[in-house]
Tab-separated table of C-alpha atoms and ligand atoms in Angstrom:
chain	number	residue	atom	x	y	z
A	1	UNK	CA	-5.713	27.592	118.339
A	2	UNK	CA	-6.949	29.232	121.496
A	3	UNK	CA	-10.435	28.024	122.450
A	4	UNK	CA	-12.933	30.039	124.478
A	5	UNK	CA	-15.838	28.016	125.929
A	6	UNK	CA	-19.183	29.788	125.603
A	7	UNK	CA	-21.341	27.676	127.915
A	8	UNK	CA	-21.482	29.894	130.998
A	9	UNK	CA	-24.023	32.343	129.691
A	10	UNK	CA	-27.134	34.016	131.001
A	11	UNK	CA	-29.287	32.695	128.135
A	12	UNK	CA	-28.719	29.111	129.240
A	13	UNK	CA	-31.722	27.444	130.894
A	14	UNK	CA	-29.663	26.184	133.864
A	15	UNK	CA	-26.963	28.821	134.179
A	16	UNK	CA	-29.206	31.885	133.780
A	17	UNK	CA	-31.360	31.212	136.853
A	18	UNK	CA	-28.244	30.214	138.881
A	19	UNK	CA	-26.703	33.595	138.138
A	20	UNK	CA	-29.887	35.359	139.213
A	21	UNK	CA	-30.166	33.373	142.452
A	22	UNK	CA	-26.396	33.462	143.106
A	23	UNK	CA	-26.499	29.690	143.286
A	24	UNK	CA	-22.867	28.582	142.793
A	25	UNK	CA	-23.343	24.837	142.333
A	26	UNK	CA	-24.621	24.551	138.710
A	27	UNK	CA	-22.108	27.178	137.621
A	28	UNK	CA	-19.180	25.476	139.333
A	29	UNK	CA	-20.219	22.111	137.891
A	30	UNK	CA	-20.325	23.655	134.437
A	31	UNK	CA	-16.950	25.376	134.951
A	32	UNK	CA	-15.355	22.120	136.115
A	33	UNK	CA	-16.811	20.139	133.211
A	34	UNK	CA	-15.661	22.788	130.746
A	35	UNK	CA	-12.172	22.819	132.241
A	36	UNK	CA	-11.844	19.126	131.405
A	37	UNK	CA	-12.682	19.584	127.710
A	38	UNK	CA	-9.410	21.269	126.797
A	39	UNK	CA	-10.665	24.827	126.287
A	40	UNK	CA	-8.259	27.629	127.228
A	41	UNK	CA	-10.701	30.303	128.379
A	42	UNK	CA	-14.153	30.359	129.953
A	43	UNK	CA	-16.413	33.129	128.645
A	44	UNK	CA	-18.562	34.587	131.422
A	45	UNK	CA	-21.530	36.024	129.558
A	46	UNK	CA	-23.940	37.928	131.812
A	47	UNK	CA	-25.554	39.936	129.006
A	48	UNK	CA	-26.408	43.630	129.509
A	49	UNK	CA	-26.823	43.099	133.296
A	50	UNK	CA	-28.077	46.616	133.851
A	51	UNK	CA	-29.134	45.985	137.439
A	52	UNK	CA	-26.345	45.035	139.866
A	53	UNK	CA	-24.187	43.754	137.012
A	54	UNK	CA	-21.044	44.645	138.954
A	55	UNK	CA	-22.119	42.530	141.906
A	56	UNK	CA	-23.011	39.637	139.576
A	57	UNK	CA	-19.737	39.676	137.618
A	58	UNK	CA	-17.650	39.931	140.790
A	59	UNK	CA	-19.516	36.984	142.301
A	60	UNK	CA	-19.313	34.974	139.078
A	61	UNK	CA	-15.550	35.420	138.646
A	62	UNK	CA	-14.902	34.361	142.254
A	63	UNK	CA	-17.326	31.439	141.978
A	64	UNK	CA	-15.628	30.115	138.831
A	65	UNK	CA	-12.085	30.725	140.134
A	66	UNK	CA	-12.835	28.544	143.161
A	67	UNK	CA	-13.010	25.495	140.872
A	68	UNK	CA	-11.072	26.384	137.731
A	69	UNK	CA	-7.682	27.867	136.844
A	70	UNK	CA	-8.729	28.707	133.274
A	71	UNK	CA	-8.338	32.247	131.991
A	72	UNK	CA	-11.577	34.214	131.941
A	73	UNK	CA	-13.308	36.246	129.259
A	74	UNK	CA	-15.684	38.907	130.585
A	75	UNK	CA	-18.743	39.248	128.365
A	76	UNK	CA	-21.119	42.093	129.227
A	77	UNK	CA	-22.074	45.505	127.899
A	78	UNK	CA	-22.161	46.947	131.420
A	79	UNK	CA	-18.778	48.669	132.010
A	80	UNK	CA	-19.242	48.630	135.794
A	81	UNK	CA	-19.609	44.864	135.591
A	82	UNK	CA	-16.497	44.620	133.406
A	83	UNK	CA	-14.482	46.562	135.962
A	84	UNK	CA	-15.787	44.456	138.853
A	85	UNK	CA	-14.758	41.347	136.914
A	86	UNK	CA	-11.292	42.745	136.148
A	87	UNK	CA	-10.745	43.463	139.843
A	88	UNK	CA	-11.659	39.907	140.774
A	89	UNK	CA	-9.683	38.095	138.010
A	90	UNK	CA	-6.487	36.427	139.249
A	91	UNK	CA	-4.890	36.043	135.815
A	92	UNK	CA	-4.764	38.186	132.668
A	93	UNK	CA	-8.381	38.780	131.665
A	94	UNK	CA	-9.921	39.014	128.216
A	95	UNK	CA	-12.563	41.749	127.874
A	96	UNK	CA	-15.132	40.465	125.386
A	97	UNK	CA	-17.312	42.407	122.957
A	98	UNK	CA	-15.636	45.820	122.795
A	99	UNK	CA	-17.663	47.362	119.963
A	100	UNK	CA	-17.047	50.728	118.287
A	101	UNK	CA	-19.694	52.901	119.957
A	102	UNK	CA	-17.733	55.965	121.169
A	103	UNK	CA	-19.261	55.843	124.652
A	104	UNK	CA	-18.299	52.180	124.962
A	105	UNK	CA	-14.721	52.765	123.840
A	106	UNK	CA	-14.373	55.709	126.213
A	107	UNK	CA	-15.254	53.528	129.162
A	108	UNK	CA	-13.612	50.257	128.244
A	109	UNK	CA	-10.268	51.190	126.657
A	110	UNK	CA	-8.925	52.842	129.841
A	111	UNK	CA	-9.981	49.754	131.807
A	112	UNK	CA	-8.167	47.429	129.406
A	113	UNK	CA	-5.051	49.576	129.807
A	114	UNK	CA	-5.311	49.928	133.592
A	115	UNK	CA	-5.792	46.199	134.209
A	116	UNK	CA	-3.408	45.088	131.448
A	117	UNK	CA	-6.193	42.999	129.919
A	118	UNK	CA	-6.557	41.625	126.411
A	119	UNK	CA	-9.676	42.755	124.554
A	120	UNK	CA	-11.930	41.385	121.832
A	121	UNK	CA	-12.569	44.150	119.323
A	122	UNK	CA	-16.054	43.395	118.018
A	123	UNK	CA	-16.587	44.918	114.577
A	124	UNK	CA	-19.958	46.407	115.381
A	125	UNK	CA	-20.042	50.075	114.372
A	126	UNK	CA	-22.208	53.064	115.220
A	127	UNK	CA	-24.399	52.046	112.288
A	128	UNK	CA	-24.604	48.466	113.515
A	129	UNK	CA	-23.466	45.410	111.622
A	130	UNK	CA	-20.876	45.913	108.846
A	131	UNK	CA	-22.305	44.942	105.443
A	132	UNK	CA	-19.244	43.363	103.820
A	133	UNK	CA	-15.549	42.595	104.204
A	134	UNK	CA	-14.501	46.153	103.316
A	135	UNK	CA	-16.662	47.703	106.011
A	136	UNK	CA	-15.157	45.213	108.432
A	137	UNK	CA	-11.682	46.357	107.394
A	138	UNK	CA	-12.581	50.004	107.966
A	139	UNK	CA	-13.999	49.244	111.387
A	140	UNK	CA	-10.941	47.165	112.290
A	141	UNK	CA	-8.539	49.958	111.334
A	142	UNK	CA	-10.599	52.466	113.313
A	143	UNK	CA	-10.784	50.246	116.376
A	144	UNK	CA	-7.072	49.379	116.361
A	145	UNK	CA	-6.174	53.066	115.980
A	146	UNK	CA	-8.314	54.069	118.945
A	147	UNK	CA	-7.055	51.243	121.120
A	148	UNK	CA	-3.412	51.992	120.268
A	149	UNK	CA	-4.063	55.649	121.084
A	150	UNK	CA	-5.333	54.560	124.505
A	151	UNK	CA	-2.049	52.712	125.075
A	152	UNK	CA	-3.220	49.210	124.184
A	153	UNK	CA	-0.760	47.257	122.048
A	154	UNK	CA	-2.094	45.568	118.901
A	155	UNK	CA	-1.001	42.154	120.163
A	156	UNK	CA	-3.528	42.526	122.995
A	157	UNK	CA	-6.410	43.042	120.548
A	158	UNK	CA	-8.368	40.079	119.218
A	159	UNK	CA	-10.446	41.175	116.222
A	160	UNK	CA	-13.912	39.583	115.870
A	161	UNK	CA	-15.558	40.194	112.453
A	162	UNK	CA	-18.889	38.826	113.794
A	163	UNK	CA	-20.167	35.593	112.328
A	164	UNK	CA	-23.872	35.475	111.440
A	165	UNK	CA	-26.325	32.594	110.920
A	166	UNK	CA	-26.013	30.717	107.632
A	167	UNK	CA	-29.786	30.309	107.637
A	168	UNK	CA	-30.216	34.111	107.526
A	169	UNK	CA	-27.600	35.619	105.198
A	170	UNK	CA	-24.982	33.588	103.357
A	171	UNK	CA	-23.255	36.742	102.088
A	172	UNK	CA	-22.336	37.700	105.651
A	173	UNK	CA	-20.912	34.233	106.269
A	174	UNK	CA	-18.739	34.725	103.183
A	175	UNK	CA	-17.745	38.286	104.150
A	176	UNK	CA	-16.611	37.187	107.588
A	177	UNK	CA	-14.388	34.580	105.963
A	178	UNK	CA	-13.095	36.994	103.337
A	179	UNK	CA	-12.273	39.504	106.052
A	180	UNK	CA	-10.232	36.860	107.847
A	181	UNK	CA	-8.126	36.415	104.713
A	182	UNK	CA	-7.494	40.189	104.622
A	183	UNK	CA	-6.735	40.735	108.314
A	184	UNK	CA	-3.001	39.891	108.260
A	185	UNK	CA	-2.467	42.652	105.692
A	186	UNK	CA	-4.282	45.220	107.827
A	187	UNK	CA	-2.524	44.213	110.990
A	188	UNK	CA	0.028	41.457	111.379
A	189	UNK	CA	0.098	41.917	115.170
A	190	UNK	CA	-3.575	41.711	116.103
A	191	UNK	CA	-5.111	38.355	116.913
A	192	UNK	CA	-8.448	37.085	115.614
A	193	UNK	CA	-11.491	35.340	117.036
A	194	UNK	CA	-14.883	34.174	115.751
A	195	UNK	CA	-17.980	32.967	117.650
A	196	UNK	CA	-18.611	29.749	115.731
A	197	UNK	CA	-22.036	28.932	117.200
A	198	UNK	CA	-23.418	32.136	115.670
A	199	UNK	CA	-23.144	30.470	112.257
A	200	UNK	CA	-25.460	27.620	113.203
A	201	UNK	CA	-27.910	29.683	115.221
A	202	UNK	CA	-31.462	28.787	114.241
A	203	UNK	CA	-30.531	25.466	112.604
A	204	UNK	CA	-31.608	22.062	114.039
A	205	UNK	CA	-29.687	21.443	117.286
A	206	UNK	CA	-28.238	18.075	116.294
A	207	UNK	CA	-26.865	19.510	113.052
A	208	UNK	CA	-25.190	22.603	114.522
A	209	UNK	CA	-21.797	20.910	115.092
A	210	UNK	CA	-21.394	20.193	111.348
A	211	UNK	CA	-21.670	23.879	110.535
A	212	UNK	CA	-19.524	25.033	113.478
A	213	UNK	CA	-16.712	22.565	112.750
A	214	UNK	CA	-16.649	23.173	109.010
A	215	UNK	CA	-16.679	26.941	109.423
A	216	UNK	CA	-13.788	26.710	111.873
A	217	UNK	CA	-11.781	24.632	109.394
A	218	UNK	CA	-12.507	27.222	106.697
A	219	UNK	CA	-11.305	30.018	108.982
A	220	UNK	CA	-8.192	27.979	109.815
A	221	UNK	CA	-7.191	28.289	106.158
A	222	UNK	CA	-6.615	31.988	106.830
A	223	UNK	CA	-4.832	31.464	110.123
A	224	UNK	CA	-7.569	32.214	112.628
A	225	UNK	CA	-6.066	32.580	116.112
A	226	UNK	CA	-8.999	31.608	118.322
A	227	UNK	CA	-12.665	30.668	118.428
A	228	UNK	CA	-15.579	30.910	120.837
A	229	UNK	CA	-17.039	27.419	120.964
A	230	UNK	CA	-19.397	24.980	122.585
A	231	UNK	CA	-16.835	23.400	124.934
A	232	UNK	CA	-18.658	20.065	124.782
A	233	UNK	CA	-18.153	19.554	121.058
A	234	UNK	CA	-15.212	17.179	121.517
A	235	UNK	CA	-14.703	16.696	117.792
A	236	UNK	CA	-14.415	20.447	117.287
A	237	UNK	CA	-11.717	20.533	119.967
A	238	UNK	CA	-9.879	17.645	118.260
A	239	UNK	CA	-9.923	19.477	114.939
A	240	UNK	CA	-8.649	22.690	116.547
A	241	UNK	CA	-5.835	20.707	118.175
A	242	UNK	CA	-4.660	19.448	114.788
A	243	UNK	CA	-5.885	15.890	115.305
A	244	UNK	CA	-7.950	15.657	112.085
A	245	UNK	CA	-5.514	16.824	109.391
A	246	UNK	CA	-7.134	14.767	106.619
A	247	UNK	CA	-10.533	16.431	107.119
A	248	UNK	CA	-8.923	19.877	107.315
A	249	UNK	CA	-7.054	19.147	104.113
A	250	UNK	CA	-10.250	18.007	102.324
A	251	UNK	CA	-12.125	21.199	103.258
A	252	UNK	CA	-9.201	23.391	102.219
A	253	UNK	CA	-8.858	21.596	98.882
A	254	UNK	CA	-12.552	22.138	98.171
A	255	UNK	CA	-12.183	25.829	99.038
A	256	UNK	CA	-9.386	25.959	96.446
A	257	UNK	CA	-11.771	24.671	93.766
A	258	UNK	CA	-11.137	20.947	93.982
A	259	UNK	CA	-14.235	18.896	93.150
A	260	UNK	CA	-13.651	15.459	94.659
A	261	UNK	CA	-15.445	12.428	93.267
A	262	UNK	CA	-18.071	11.693	95.940
A	263	UNK	CA	-17.850	7.963	95.215
A	264	UNK	CA	-14.322	8.053	96.638
A	265	UNK	CA	-15.413	9.689	99.916
A	266	UNK	CA	-16.611	8.048	103.126
A	267	UNK	CA	-19.751	9.174	104.958
A	268	UNK	CA	-17.943	11.705	107.146
A	269	UNK	CA	-16.062	13.211	104.220
A	270	UNK	CA	-19.313	13.542	102.264
A	271	UNK	CA	-20.858	15.437	105.178
A	272	UNK	CA	-17.951	17.880	105.301
A	273	UNK	CA	-18.093	18.293	101.532
A	274	UNK	CA	-21.812	19.128	101.613
A	275	UNK	CA	-21.337	21.509	104.514
A	276	UNK	CA	-18.442	23.415	102.970
A	277	UNK	CA	-20.550	23.852	99.811
A	278	UNK	CA	-23.302	25.405	101.938
A	279	UNK	CA	-20.895	27.735	103.751
A	280	UNK	CA	-19.285	28.954	100.524
A	281	UNK	CA	-22.755	29.650	99.138
A	282	UNK	CA	-22.497	27.101	96.322
A	283	UNK	CA	-25.436	25.167	97.784
A	284	UNK	CA	-28.446	27.017	99.150
A	285	UNK	CA	-28.922	26.369	102.868
A	286	UNK	CA	-31.882	24.253	103.948
A	287	UNK	CA	-32.320	22.226	107.142
A	288	UNK	CA	-31.898	19.057	105.067
A	289	UNK	CA	-28.579	20.048	103.441
A	290	UNK	CA	-26.864	16.831	104.581
A	291	UNK	CA	-29.485	14.598	102.959
A	292	UNK	CA	-29.467	16.133	99.505
B	1	THG	N1	-18.341	37.052	119.483
B	1	THG	C1	-17.968	37.450	120.705
B	1	THG	N2	-18.660	37.128	121.815
B	1	THG	C2	-19.782	36.396	121.707
B	1	THG	C3	-20.216	35.949	120.465
B	1	THG	C4	-19.462	36.307	119.317
B	1	THG	N3	-20.496	36.078	122.831
B	1	THG	C5	-21.798	35.511	122.713
B	1	THG	C6	-21.882	34.558	121.535
B	1	THG	N4	-21.329	35.165	120.362
B	1	THG	C7	-21.101	33.307	121.866
B	1	THG	N5	-21.747	32.607	122.930
B	1	THG	C8	-22.810	31.747	122.696
B	1	THG	C9	-23.405	31.151	123.773
B	1	THG	C10	-24.426	30.235	123.579
B	1	THG	C11	-24.860	29.933	122.298
B	1	THG	C12	-24.269	30.532	121.220
B	1	THG	C13	-23.227	31.434	121.416
B	1	THG	C14	-25.934	28.973	122.042
B	1	THG	N6	-26.576	28.421	123.057
B	1	THG	C15	-27.605	27.438	122.840
B	1	THG	C16	-28.875	28.082	122.252
B	1	THG	O1	-29.056	29.296	122.397
B	1	THG	O2	-29.650	27.360	121.642
B	1	THG	C17	-27.907	26.688	124.091
B	1	THG	C18	-27.982	27.517	125.333
B	1	THG	C19	-28.012	26.627	126.562
B	1	THG	O3	-26.931	26.272	127.060
B	1	THG	O4	-29.134	26.299	127.028
B	1	THG	O5	-26.257	28.670	120.912
B	1	THG	O6	-19.759	35.957	118.165
B	1	THG	N7	-16.849	38.163	120.803
């Protein structure tokens, strides 16, 4: 799997102010630390960056490239900032969060073509969030058609069905997964990506990794190509690298309807079992799901 580290983002308590002050040190330290975790891409998330976003993204790309050779993902809704980032990127860039608003597509698709960049097609439509797997399919078809029309090959498109917090709406967690099982039929060429931390948003910080890791394993059953992750979750990276096949196999068996005897499971296996039951909707989410 391809892993995109999410930690350089404007919402972060240390990175946000460093971006604002153009203070390179905390950002370069973060980029160096992330580069050692085994992620493939660094996501540079500057948010909407309405004011001087182009200056910020240009500075950020150069600042990160001084200390890291990782590929970069440009995450902003400001198209001027995207273009400034594309100009500064040494390698093939990934343009993040290309949603289906016509004005956004009009600006971004020609940039993706011009700079020969990959793009993340975010399944966010004119009416906002898709409600189920079918709406995601319709948005995906629409997005791929428009991108192809603009000269972008399907293999350069990474489809993101948008993961949502398990504590808010379990049906959306299920739809995102269901969509992933349908994607190869819609388009065998396109790649896929999911922001795993979205799933655990709003849950207790120390428990987030359980949800992120288990959801990734569930998505792996349907051949997910890549994930946006907390680069410092070393266990998540191990799993993605195929180093925990027995845990992956347990989760997949449970998804197929297997009901293992809990007495035969160790502590870690029990935790995965409880978490997969929450993410399939069989158990209602509560902050104490691991203790029940
Ligand atoms: N899909 C795509 N792009 C995305 C997302 C997605 N970009 C943004 C987001 N989702 C992925 N990035 C993050 C970044 C940080 C967090 C979650 C997702 C996060 N941060 C901690 C918090 O808010 O509590 C800590 C922040 C800090 O470092 O202080 O959870 O789905 N295409």
